[in-house]
Short mmCIF file of C-alpha atoms and ligand atoms in Angstrom, two decimals:
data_model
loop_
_atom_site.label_atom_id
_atom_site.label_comp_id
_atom_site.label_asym_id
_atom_site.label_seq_id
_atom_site.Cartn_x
_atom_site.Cartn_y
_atom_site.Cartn_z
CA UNK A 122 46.35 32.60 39.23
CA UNK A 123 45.95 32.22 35.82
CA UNK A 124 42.58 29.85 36.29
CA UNK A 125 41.16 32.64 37.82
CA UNK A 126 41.70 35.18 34.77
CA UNK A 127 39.96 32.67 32.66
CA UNK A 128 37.32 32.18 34.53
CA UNK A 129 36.43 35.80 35.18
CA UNK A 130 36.82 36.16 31.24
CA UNK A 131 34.66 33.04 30.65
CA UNK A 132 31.92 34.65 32.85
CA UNK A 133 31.76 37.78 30.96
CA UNK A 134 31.19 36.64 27.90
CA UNK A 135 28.79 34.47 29.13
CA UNK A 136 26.27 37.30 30.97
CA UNK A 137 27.77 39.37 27.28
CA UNK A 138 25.80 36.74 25.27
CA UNK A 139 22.44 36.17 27.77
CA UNK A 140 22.27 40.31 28.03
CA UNK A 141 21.97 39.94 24.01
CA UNK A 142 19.32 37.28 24.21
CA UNK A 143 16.28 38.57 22.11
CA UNK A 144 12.89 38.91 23.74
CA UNK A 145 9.90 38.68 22.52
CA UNK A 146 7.32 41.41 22.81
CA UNK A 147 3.82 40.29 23.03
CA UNK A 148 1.80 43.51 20.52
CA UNK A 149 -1.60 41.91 20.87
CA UNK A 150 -3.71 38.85 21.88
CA UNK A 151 -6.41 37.60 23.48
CA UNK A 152 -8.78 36.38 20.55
CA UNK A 153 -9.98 33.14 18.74
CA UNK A 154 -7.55 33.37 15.84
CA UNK A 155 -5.15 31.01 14.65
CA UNK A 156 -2.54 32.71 12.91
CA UNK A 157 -0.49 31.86 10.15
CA UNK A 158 0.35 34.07 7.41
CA UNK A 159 2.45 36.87 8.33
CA UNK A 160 4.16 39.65 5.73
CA UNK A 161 6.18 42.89 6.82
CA UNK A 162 6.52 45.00 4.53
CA UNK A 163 8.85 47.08 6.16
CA UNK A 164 9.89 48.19 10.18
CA UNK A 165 6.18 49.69 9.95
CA UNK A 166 3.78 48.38 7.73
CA UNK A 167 2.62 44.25 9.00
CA UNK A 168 -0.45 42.20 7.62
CA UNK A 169 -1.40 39.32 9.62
CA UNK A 170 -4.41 36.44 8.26
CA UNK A 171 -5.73 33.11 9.40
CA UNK A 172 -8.72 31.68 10.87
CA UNK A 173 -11.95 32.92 10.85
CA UNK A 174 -11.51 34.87 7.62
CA UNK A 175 -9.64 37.47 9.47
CA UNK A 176 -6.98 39.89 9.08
CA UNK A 177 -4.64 42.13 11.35
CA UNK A 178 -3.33 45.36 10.40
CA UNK A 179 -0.56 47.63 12.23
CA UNK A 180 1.38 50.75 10.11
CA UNK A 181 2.52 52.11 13.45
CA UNK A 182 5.14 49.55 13.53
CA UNK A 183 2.74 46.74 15.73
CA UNK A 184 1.68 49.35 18.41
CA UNK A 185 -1.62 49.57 17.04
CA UNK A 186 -3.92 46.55 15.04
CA UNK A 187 -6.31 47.25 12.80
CA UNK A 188 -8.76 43.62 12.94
CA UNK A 189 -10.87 42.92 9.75
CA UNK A 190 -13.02 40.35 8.58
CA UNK A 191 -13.14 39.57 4.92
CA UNK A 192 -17.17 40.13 4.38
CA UNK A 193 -18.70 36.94 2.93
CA UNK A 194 -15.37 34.51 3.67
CA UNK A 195 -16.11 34.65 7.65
CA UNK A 196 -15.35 31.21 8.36
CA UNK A 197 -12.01 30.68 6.13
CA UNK A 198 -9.16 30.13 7.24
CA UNK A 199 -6.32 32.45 5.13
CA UNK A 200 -3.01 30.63 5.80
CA UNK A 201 -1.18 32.99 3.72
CA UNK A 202 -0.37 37.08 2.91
CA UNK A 203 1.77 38.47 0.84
CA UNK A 204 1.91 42.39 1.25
CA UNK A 205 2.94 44.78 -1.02
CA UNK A 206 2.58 48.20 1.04
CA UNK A 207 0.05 49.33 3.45
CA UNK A 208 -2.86 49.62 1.05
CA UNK A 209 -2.07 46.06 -1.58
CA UNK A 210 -1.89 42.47 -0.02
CA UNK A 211 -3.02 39.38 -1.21
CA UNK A 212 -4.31 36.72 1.04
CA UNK A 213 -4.90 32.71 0.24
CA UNK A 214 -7.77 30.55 1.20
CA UNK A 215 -6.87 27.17 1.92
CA UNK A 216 -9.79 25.35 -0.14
CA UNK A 217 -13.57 24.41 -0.77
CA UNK A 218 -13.11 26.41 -2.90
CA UNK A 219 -9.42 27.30 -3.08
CA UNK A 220 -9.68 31.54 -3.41
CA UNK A 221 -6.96 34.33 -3.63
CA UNK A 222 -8.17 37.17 -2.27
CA UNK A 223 -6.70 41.09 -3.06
CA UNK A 224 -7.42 44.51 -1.67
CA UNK A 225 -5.70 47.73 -2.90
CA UNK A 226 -7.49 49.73 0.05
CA UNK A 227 -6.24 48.66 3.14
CA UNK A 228 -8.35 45.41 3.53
CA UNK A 229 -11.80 47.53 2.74
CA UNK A 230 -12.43 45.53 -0.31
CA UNK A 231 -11.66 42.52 -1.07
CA UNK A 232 -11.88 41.53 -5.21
CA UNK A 233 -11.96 37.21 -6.19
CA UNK A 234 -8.58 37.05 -8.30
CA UNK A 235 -8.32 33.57 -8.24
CA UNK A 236 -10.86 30.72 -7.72
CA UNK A 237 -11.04 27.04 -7.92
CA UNK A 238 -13.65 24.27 -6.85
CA UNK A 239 -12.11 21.13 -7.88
CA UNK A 240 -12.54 18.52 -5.32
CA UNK A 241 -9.48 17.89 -3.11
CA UNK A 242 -8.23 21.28 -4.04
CA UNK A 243 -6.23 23.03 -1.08
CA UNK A 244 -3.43 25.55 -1.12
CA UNK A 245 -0.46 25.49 1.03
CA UNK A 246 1.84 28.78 0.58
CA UNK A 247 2.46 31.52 -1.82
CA UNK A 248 5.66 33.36 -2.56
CA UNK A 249 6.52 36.38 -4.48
CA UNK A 250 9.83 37.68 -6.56
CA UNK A 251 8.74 41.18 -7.45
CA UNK A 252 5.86 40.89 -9.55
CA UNK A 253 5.98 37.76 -9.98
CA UNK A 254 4.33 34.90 -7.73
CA UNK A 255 3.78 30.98 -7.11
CA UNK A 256 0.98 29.41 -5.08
CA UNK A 257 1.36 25.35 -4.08
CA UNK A 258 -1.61 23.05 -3.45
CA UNK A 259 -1.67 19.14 -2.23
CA UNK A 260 -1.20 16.94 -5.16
CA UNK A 261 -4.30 17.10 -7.70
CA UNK A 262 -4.31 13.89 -9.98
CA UNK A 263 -1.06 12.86 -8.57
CA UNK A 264 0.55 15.80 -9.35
CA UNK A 265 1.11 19.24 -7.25
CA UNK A 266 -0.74 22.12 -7.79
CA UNK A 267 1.04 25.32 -8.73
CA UNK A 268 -0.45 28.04 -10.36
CA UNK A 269 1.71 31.59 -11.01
CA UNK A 270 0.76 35.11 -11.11
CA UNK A 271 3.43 37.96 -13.26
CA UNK A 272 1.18 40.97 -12.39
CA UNK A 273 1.26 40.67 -8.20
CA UNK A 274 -1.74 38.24 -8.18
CA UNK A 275 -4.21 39.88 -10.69
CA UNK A 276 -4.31 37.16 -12.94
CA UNK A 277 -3.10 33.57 -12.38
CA UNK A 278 -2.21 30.92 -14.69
CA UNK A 279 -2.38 26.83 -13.41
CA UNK A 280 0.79 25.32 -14.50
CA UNK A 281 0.78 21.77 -12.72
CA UNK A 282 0.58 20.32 -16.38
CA UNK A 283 2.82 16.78 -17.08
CA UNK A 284 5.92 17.78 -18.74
CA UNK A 285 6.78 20.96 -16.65
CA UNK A 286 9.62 20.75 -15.09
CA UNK A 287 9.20 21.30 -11.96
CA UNK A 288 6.77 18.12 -11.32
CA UNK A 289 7.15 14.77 -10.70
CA UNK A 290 4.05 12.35 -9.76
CA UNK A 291 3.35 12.93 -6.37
CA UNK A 292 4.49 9.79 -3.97
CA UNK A 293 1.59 7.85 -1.70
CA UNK A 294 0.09 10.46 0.94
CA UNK A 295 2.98 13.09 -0.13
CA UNK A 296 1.58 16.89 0.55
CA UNK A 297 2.04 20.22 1.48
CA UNK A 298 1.78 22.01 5.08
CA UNK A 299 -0.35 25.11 5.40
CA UNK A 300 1.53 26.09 8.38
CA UNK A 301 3.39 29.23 7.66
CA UNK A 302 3.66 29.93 3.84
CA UNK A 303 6.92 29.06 3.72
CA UNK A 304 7.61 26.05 2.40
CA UNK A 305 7.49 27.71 -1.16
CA UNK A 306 10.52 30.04 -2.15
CA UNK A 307 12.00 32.27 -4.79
CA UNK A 308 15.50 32.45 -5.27
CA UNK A 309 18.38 32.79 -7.88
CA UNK A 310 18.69 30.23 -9.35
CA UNK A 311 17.12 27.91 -11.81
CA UNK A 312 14.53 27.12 -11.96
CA UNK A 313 13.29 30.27 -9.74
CA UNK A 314 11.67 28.97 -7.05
CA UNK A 315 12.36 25.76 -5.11
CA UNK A 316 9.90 24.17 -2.30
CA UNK A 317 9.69 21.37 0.02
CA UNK A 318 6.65 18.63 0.81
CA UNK A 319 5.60 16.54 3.68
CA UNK A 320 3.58 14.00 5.01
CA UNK A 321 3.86 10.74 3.93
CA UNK A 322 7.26 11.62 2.31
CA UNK A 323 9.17 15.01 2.50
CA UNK A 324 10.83 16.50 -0.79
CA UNK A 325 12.41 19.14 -1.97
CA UNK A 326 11.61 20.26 -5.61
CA UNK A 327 14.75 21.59 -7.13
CA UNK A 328 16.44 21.33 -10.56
CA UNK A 329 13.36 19.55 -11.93
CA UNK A 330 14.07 16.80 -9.07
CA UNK A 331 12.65 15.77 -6.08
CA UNK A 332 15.09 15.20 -3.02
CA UNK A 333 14.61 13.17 -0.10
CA UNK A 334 14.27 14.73 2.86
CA UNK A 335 15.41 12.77 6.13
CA UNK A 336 11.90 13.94 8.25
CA UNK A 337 9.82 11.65 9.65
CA UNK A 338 7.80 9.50 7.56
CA UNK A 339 4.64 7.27 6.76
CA UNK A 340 2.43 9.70 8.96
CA UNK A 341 0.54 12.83 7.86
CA UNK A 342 1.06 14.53 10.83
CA UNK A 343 5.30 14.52 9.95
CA UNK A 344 7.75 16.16 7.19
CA UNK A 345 8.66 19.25 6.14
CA UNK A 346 6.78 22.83 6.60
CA UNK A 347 8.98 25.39 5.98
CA UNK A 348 12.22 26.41 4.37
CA UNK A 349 14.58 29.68 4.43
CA UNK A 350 16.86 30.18 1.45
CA UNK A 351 20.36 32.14 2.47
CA UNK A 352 21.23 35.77 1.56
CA UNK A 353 23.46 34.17 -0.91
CA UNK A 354 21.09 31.82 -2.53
CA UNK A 355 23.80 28.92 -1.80
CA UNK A 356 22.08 27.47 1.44
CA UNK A 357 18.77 26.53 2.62
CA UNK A 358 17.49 25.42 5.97
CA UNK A 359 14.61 22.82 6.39
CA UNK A 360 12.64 22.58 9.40
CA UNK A 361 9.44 20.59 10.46
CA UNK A 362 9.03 17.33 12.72
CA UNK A 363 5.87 16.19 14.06
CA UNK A 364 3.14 17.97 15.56
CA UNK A 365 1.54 15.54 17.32
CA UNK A 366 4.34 15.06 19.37
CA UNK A 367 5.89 18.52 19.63
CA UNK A 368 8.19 18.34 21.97
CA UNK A 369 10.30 15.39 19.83
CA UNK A 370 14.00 17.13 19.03
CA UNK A 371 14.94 14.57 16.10
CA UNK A 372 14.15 14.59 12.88
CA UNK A 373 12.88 18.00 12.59
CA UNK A 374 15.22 20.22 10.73
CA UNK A 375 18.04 19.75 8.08
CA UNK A 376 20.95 22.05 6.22
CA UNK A 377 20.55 22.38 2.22
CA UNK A 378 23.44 22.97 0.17
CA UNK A 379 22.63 23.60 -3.54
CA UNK A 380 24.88 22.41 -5.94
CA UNK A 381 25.17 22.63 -9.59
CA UNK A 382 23.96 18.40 -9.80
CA UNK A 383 22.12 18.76 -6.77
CA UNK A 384 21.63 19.17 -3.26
CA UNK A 385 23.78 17.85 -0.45
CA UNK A 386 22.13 17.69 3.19
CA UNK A 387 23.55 17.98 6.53
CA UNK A 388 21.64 17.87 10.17
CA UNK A 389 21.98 20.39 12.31
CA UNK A 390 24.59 19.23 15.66
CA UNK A 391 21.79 20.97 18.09
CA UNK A 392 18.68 20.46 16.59
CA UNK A 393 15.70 23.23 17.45
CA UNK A 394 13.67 22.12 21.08
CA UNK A 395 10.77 20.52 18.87
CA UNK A 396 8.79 20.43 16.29
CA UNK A 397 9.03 23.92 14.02
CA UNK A 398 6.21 25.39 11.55
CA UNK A 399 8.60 28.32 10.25
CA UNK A 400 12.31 29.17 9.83
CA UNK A 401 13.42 32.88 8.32
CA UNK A 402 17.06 34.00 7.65
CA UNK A 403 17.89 37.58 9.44
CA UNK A 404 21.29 37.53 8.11
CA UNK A 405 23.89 35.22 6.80
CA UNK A 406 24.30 33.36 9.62
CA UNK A 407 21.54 34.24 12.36
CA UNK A 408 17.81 32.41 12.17
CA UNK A 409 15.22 32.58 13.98
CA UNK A 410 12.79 29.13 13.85
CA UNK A 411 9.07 28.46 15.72
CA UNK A 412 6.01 26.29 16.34
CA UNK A 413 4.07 25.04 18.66
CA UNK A 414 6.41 24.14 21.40
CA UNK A 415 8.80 27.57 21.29
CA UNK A 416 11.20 29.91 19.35
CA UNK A 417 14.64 29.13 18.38
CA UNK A 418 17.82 31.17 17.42
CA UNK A 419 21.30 29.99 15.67
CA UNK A 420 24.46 32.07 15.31
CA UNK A 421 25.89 29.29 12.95
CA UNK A 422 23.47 29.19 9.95
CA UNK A 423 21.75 27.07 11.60
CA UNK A 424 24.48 24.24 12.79
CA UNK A 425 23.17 25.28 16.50
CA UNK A 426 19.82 26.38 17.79
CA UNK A 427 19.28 27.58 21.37
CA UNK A 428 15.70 28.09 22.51
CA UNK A 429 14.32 31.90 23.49
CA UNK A 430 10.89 31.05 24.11
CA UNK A 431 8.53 28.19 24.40
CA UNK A 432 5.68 30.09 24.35
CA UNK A 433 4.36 29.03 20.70
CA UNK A 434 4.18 30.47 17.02
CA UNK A 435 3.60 29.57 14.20
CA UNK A 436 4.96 31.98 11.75
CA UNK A 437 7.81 34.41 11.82
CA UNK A 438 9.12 37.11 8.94
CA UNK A 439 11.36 39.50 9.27
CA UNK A 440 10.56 42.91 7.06
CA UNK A 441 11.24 42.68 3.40
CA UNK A 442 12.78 46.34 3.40
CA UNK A 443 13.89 47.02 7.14
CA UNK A 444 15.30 45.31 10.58
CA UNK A 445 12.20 44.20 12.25
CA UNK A 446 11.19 40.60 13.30
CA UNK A 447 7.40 39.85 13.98
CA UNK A 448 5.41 36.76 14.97
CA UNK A 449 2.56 35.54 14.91
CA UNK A 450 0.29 32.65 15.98
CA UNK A 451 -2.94 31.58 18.18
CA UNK A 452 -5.20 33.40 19.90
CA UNK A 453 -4.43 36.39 17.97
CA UNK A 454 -0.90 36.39 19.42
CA UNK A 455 1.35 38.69 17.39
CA UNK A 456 4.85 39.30 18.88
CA UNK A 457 7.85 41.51 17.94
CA UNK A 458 11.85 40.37 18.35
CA UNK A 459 13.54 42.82 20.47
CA UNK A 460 17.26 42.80 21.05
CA UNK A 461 17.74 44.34 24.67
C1 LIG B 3 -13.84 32.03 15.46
O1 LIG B 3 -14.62 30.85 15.29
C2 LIG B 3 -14.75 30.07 16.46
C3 LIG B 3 -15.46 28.78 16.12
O2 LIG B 3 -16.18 28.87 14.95
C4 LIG B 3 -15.46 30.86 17.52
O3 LIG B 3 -15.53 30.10 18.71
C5 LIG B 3 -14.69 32.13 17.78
O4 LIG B 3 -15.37 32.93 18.72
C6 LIG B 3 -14.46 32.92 16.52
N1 LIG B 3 -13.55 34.03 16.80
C7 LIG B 3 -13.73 35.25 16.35
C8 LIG B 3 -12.68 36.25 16.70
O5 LIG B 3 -14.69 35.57 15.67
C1 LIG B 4 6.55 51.54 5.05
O1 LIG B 4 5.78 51.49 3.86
C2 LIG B 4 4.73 52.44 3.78
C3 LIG B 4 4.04 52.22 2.46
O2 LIG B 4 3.17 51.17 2.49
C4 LIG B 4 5.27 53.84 3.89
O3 LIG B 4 4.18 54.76 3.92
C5 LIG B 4 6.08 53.97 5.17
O4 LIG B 4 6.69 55.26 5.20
C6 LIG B 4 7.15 52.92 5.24
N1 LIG B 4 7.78 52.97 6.55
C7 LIG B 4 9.09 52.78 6.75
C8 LIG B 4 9.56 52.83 8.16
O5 LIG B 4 9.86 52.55 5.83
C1 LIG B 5 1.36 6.37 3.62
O1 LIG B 5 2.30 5.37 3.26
C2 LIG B 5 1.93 4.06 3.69
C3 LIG B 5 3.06 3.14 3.29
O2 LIG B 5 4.27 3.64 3.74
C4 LIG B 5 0.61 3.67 3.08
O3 LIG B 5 0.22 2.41 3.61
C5 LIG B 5 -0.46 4.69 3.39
O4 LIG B 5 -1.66 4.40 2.69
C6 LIG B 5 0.01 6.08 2.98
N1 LIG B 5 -0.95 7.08 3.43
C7 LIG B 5 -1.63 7.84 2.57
C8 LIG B 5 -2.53 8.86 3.19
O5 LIG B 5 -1.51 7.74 1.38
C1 LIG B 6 4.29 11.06 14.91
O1 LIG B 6 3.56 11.13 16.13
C2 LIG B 6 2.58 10.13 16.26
C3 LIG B 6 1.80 10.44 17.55
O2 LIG B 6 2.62 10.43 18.68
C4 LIG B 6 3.25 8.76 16.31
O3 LIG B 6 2.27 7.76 16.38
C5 LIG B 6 4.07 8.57 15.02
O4 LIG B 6 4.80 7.36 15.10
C6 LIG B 6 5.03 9.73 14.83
N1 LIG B 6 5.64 9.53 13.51
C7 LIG B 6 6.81 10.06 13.14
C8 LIG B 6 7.28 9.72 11.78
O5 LIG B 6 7.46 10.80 13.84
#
């Protein structure tokens, strides 16, 4: 008798937790873009960039998309957005020459804030704390490139200068991904903003040091691409692989602890279904994680990951003041998280 109660109990809570299963809302699609910046403002205002110098617009929460091409940058590819409200956002062309891009008017106009032509030159991800911001490049003379911004991207300073802190000589074939803009991030504490390489070998630049990241290696197809800092600012979560084989379930995420000497580093016991271009916090312990091969959610801070989707994405935010979860990827695809 008493099987039976526990069985009927263990099937409840098992149709409780697939009738809570999120589902993604397809909002638009259907043209050539690849796209990889993403930044919600809030439950209604999202910005969208990538290929083919375009942009994507929605202030009706994603049920209508406002597309834009930046006049006279028609064939770059904008891997990164950082939006302020509807009207300000600030968008990041990868190189050739590297260019920030800002419009106060909606996307109208677009005004050159930031330019540079040295050869080799090409930026990865921005972040922003406020005011202030941090954009990362590949390596430039060995070292990375970061430049920072205290007036939201008017003016920019270079700082990869020997003797900062933050750098260290790059290793052999070490870089950045331009995947999501997320592999740079602000957070509490010291020294502000902490972010993670890839390639060759994977890092993570924190406390003036560089950590070793257990990715793949000795490929530039492998390593890191994005990282998620905790609500708390105690915890990170790494995630990344290799996208030519993006399917592969090992070696493509890792748990961050920061401690006052350092970092200690944990895998996950259920990795995400493949390779990953993005992870986001929603709350303390729920994530959400995507690329190429699908979309993944944990319960656990990120101990766990069970698959939603495999359709694929490469970037995913969540709004910076508000509940709503967007992403976005190719062929124009721009999806919202719905919780049934
Ligand atoms: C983007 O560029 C590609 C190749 O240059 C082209 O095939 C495609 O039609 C363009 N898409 C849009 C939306 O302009
Ligand atoms: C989102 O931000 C815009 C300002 O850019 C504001 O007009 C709008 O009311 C905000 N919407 C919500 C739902 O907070
Ligand atoms: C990557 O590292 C290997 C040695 O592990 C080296 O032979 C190769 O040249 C490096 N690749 C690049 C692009 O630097
Ligand atoms: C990455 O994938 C390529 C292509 O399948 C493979 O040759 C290489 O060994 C892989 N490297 C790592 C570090 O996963």
């Amino acid at each position: 008798m008493k099987i039976y109660v526990w069985l009927f109990i263990g099937g409840m809570v098992v149709s409780a937790i697939n009738a809570q299963k999120p589902v993604l809302e397809v909002l638009t699609n259907g043209n050539q873009v690849s796209l990889r910046g993403l930044s919600v403002v809030n439950d209604s205002t999202i910005w969208a960039s990538g290929s083919n110098g375009s942009i994507a617009r929605s202030v009706d929460g994603g049920r209508n998309w406002q597309w834009m091409q930046v006049p006279g940058h028609e064939k770059r590819d904008f891997r990164d957005i950082e939006a302020f409200d509807a009207n300000t956002a600030i968008i990041m062309g990868i190189a050739e020459p590297a260019v920030i891009l800002k419009t106060i008017d909606g996307g109208h106009t677009w005004k050159k804030v930031f330019e540079d032509s040295t050869k080799g030159m090409f930026l990865d991800a921005m972040a922003f704390s406020g005011d202030k911001g941090v954009v990362v490049g590949d390596p430039v003379n060995q070292y990375a490139y970061l430049a920072v911004t205290r007036d939201r991207g008017n003016t920019w300073q270079k700082s990869n200068l020997e003797g900062n802190p933050h750098l260290l000589k790059a290793r052999e074939g070490e870089a950045f991904f331009a995947s999501s803009g997320t592999n740079v991030q602000y957070f509490t504490k010291k020294p502000g903003f902490v972010f993670v390489s890839g390639g060759n070998y994977s890092g993570l630049y924190y406390l003036g040091r560089r950590f070793h990241l257990p990715f793949g290696f000795g490929v530039s197809t492998a390593g890191a691409n994005s990282l998620a800092i905790s609500p708390d600012n105690q915890h990170a979560v790494v995630v990344g692989g290799n996208f030519s084989i993006d399917t592969a379930r090992s070696r493509n995420s890792v748990l961050v602890s920061f401690e006052k000497e350092g970092v200690t580093m944990k895998r996950p016991q259920t990795p995400p279904l493949g390779y990953r271009s993005c992870v986001i916090y929603l709350d303390k312990q729920t994530l959400l994680t995507c690329g190429t091969s699908g979309v993944d959610v944990s319960r656990d801070g990120g101990k766990n990951w069970n698959p939603i989707s495999t359709e694929s994405y490469h970037v995913c935010q969540k709004a910076k003041s508000g509940k709503a979860v967007f992403l976005a990827g190719k062929n124009g695809r721009i999806a919202r998280w719905v919780l049934p």
